[in-house]
PDB file of C-alpha atoms in Angstrom:
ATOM      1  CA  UNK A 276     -10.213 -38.987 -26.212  1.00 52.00           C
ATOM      2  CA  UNK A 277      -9.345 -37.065 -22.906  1.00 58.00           C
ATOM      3  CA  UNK A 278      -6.576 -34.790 -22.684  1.00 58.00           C
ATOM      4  CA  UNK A 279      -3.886 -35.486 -20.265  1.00 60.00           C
ATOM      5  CA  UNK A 280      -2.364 -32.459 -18.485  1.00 56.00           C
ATOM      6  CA  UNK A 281       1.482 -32.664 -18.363  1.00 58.00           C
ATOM      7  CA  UNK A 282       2.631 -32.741 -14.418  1.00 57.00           C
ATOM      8  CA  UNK A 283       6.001 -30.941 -14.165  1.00 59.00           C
ATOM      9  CA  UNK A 284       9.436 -33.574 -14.298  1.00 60.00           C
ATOM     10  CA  UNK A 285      10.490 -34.631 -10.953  1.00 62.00           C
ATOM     11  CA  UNK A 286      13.469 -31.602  -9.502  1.00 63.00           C
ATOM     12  CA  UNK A 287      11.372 -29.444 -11.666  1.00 67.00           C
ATOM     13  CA  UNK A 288       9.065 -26.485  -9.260  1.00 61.00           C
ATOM     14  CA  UNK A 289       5.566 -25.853 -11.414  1.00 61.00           C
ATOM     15  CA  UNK A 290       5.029 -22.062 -12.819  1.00 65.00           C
ATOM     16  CA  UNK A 291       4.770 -19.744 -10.718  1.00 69.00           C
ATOM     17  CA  UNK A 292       1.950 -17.512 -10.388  1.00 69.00           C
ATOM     18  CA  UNK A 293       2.215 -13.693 -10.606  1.00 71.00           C
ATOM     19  CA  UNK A 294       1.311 -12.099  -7.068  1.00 69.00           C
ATOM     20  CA  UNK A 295      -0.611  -9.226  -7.586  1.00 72.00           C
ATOM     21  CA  UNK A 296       0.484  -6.308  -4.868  1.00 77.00           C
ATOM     22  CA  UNK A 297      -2.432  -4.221  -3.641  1.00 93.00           C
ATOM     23  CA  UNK A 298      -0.128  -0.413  -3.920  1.00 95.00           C
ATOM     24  CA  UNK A 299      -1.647   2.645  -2.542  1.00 95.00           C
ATOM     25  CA  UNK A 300      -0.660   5.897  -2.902  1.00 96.00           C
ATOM     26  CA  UNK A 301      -1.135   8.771  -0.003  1.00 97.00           C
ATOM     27  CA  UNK A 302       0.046  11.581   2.075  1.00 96.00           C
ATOM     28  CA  UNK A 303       2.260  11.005   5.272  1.00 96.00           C
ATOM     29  CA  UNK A 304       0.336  12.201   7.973  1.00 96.00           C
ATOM     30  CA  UNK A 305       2.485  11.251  11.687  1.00 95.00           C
ATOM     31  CA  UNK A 306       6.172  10.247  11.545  1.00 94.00           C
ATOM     32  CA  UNK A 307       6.294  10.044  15.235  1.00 95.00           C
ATOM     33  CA  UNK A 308       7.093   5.991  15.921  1.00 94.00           C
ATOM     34  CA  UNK A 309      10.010   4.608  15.454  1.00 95.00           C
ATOM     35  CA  UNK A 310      10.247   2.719  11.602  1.00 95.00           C
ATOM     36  CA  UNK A 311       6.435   3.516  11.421  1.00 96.00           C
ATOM     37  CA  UNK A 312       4.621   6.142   9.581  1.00 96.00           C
ATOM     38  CA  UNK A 313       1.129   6.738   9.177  1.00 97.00           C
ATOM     39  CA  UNK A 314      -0.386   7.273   5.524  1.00 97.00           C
ATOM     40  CA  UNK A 315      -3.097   9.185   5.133  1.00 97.00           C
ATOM     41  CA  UNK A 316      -5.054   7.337   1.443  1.00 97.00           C
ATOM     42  CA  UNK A 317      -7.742   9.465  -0.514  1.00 96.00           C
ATOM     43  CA  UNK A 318     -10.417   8.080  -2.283  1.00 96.00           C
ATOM     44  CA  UNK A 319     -13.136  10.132  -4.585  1.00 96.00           C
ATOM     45  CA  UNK A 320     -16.001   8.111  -4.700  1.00 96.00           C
ATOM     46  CA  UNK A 321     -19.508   8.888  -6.155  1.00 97.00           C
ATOM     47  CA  UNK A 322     -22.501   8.363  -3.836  1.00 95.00           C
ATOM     48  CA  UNK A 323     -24.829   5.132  -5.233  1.00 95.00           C
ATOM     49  CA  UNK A 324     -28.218   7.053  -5.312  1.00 96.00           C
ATOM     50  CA  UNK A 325     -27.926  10.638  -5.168  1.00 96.00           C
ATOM     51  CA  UNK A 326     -24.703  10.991  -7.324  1.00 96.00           C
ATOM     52  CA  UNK A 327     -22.403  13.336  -5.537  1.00 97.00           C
ATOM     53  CA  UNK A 328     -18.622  12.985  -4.909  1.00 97.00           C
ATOM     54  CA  UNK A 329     -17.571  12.200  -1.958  1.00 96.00           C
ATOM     55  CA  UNK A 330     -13.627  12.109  -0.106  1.00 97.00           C
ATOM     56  CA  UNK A 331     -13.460   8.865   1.553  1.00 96.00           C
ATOM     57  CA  UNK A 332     -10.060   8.832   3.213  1.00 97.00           C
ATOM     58  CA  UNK A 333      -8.479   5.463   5.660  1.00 97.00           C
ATOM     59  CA  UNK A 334      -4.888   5.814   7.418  1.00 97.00           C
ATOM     60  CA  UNK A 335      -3.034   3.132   7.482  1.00 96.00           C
ATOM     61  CA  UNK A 336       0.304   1.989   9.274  1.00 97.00           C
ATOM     62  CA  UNK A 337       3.719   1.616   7.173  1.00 97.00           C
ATOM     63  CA  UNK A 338       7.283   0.337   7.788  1.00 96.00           C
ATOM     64  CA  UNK A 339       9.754   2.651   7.108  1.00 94.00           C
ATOM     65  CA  UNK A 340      13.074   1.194   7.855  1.00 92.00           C
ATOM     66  CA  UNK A 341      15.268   3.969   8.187  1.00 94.00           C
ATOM     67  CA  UNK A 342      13.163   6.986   9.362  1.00 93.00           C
ATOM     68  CA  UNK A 343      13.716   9.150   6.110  1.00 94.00           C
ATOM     69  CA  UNK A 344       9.775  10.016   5.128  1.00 95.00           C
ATOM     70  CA  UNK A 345       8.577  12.943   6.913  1.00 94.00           C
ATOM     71  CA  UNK A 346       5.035  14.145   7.656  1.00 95.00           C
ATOM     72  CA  UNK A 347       3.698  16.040   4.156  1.00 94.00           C
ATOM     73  CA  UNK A 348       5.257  13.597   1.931  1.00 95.00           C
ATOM     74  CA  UNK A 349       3.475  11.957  -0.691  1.00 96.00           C
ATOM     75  CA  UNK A 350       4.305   8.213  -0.706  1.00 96.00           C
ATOM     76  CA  UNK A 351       2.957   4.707  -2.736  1.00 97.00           C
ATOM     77  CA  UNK A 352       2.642   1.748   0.030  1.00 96.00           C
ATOM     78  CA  UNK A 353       2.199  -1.983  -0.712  1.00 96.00           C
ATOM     79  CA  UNK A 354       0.502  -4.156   1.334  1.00 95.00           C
ATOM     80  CA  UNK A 355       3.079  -6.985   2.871  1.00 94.00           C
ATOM     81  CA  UNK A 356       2.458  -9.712   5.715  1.00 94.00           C
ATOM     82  CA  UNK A 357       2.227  -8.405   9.312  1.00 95.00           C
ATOM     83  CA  UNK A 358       4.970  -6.766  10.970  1.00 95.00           C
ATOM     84  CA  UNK A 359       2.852  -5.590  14.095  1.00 95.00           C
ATOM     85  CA  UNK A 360      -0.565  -5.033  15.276  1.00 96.00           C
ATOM     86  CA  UNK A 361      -1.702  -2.899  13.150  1.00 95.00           C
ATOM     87  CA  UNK A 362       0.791  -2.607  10.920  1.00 96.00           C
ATOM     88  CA  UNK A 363       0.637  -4.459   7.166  1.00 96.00           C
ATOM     89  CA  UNK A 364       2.000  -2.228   4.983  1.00 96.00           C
ATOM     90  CA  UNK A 365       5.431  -1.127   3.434  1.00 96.00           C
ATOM     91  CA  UNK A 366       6.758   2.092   2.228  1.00 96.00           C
ATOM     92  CA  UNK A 367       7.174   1.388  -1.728  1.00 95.00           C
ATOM     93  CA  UNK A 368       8.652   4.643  -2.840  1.00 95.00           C
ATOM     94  CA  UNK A 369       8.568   8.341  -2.398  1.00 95.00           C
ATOM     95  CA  UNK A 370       6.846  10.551  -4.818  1.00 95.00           C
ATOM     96  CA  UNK A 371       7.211  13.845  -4.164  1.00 94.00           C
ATOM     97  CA  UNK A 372       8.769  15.840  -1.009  1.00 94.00           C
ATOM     98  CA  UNK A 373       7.271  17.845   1.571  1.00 88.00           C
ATOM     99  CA  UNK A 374       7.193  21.231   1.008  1.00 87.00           C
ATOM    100  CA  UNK A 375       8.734  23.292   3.547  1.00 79.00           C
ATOM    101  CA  UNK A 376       7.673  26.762   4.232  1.00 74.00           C
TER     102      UNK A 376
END
């Protein structure tokens, strides 16, 4: 006997599926544009054959709405759908202030 998988009642939407959200965290590095900063992301990664750490680091473009993350903050980002050019991610949250000296 086959089993029959149940299709969801007519006015009925199926399950949804849970979106995973590629999150980030890094270092403000420019605050310059206008509802754009640019994050600075850290890696540590160990080198495949001779087995030494290594700082990879990437910058990436992120929307900041209303211009309140300076440069030296740390900050998580989430990835989102294009807003510009070059610009795909989303200020999630700040984690710590800037220190000023």
């Amino acid at each position: 006997m086959i089993d029959q998988v149940e299709a969801p009642a007519a006015g009925q939407a199926p399950a949804h599926r849970k979106t995973i959200l590629q999150v980030l965290t890094g270092r403000v590095v420019s605050d310059k544009m206008d509802k754009t900063v640019t994050v600075l992301v850290e890696r540590r990664v160990k080198h495949p054959l001779y087995g030494k750490v290594v700082t990879k680091s990437s910058k990436h473009h992120a929307h900041d709405e209303n211009n309140e993350f300076k440069t030296g903050d740390l900050v998580e980002i989430e990835a989102c759908r294009k807003l510009a050019k070059t610009k795909a991610w989303r200020v999630k949250r700040l984690l710590e202030k800037a220190k000023t000296v």
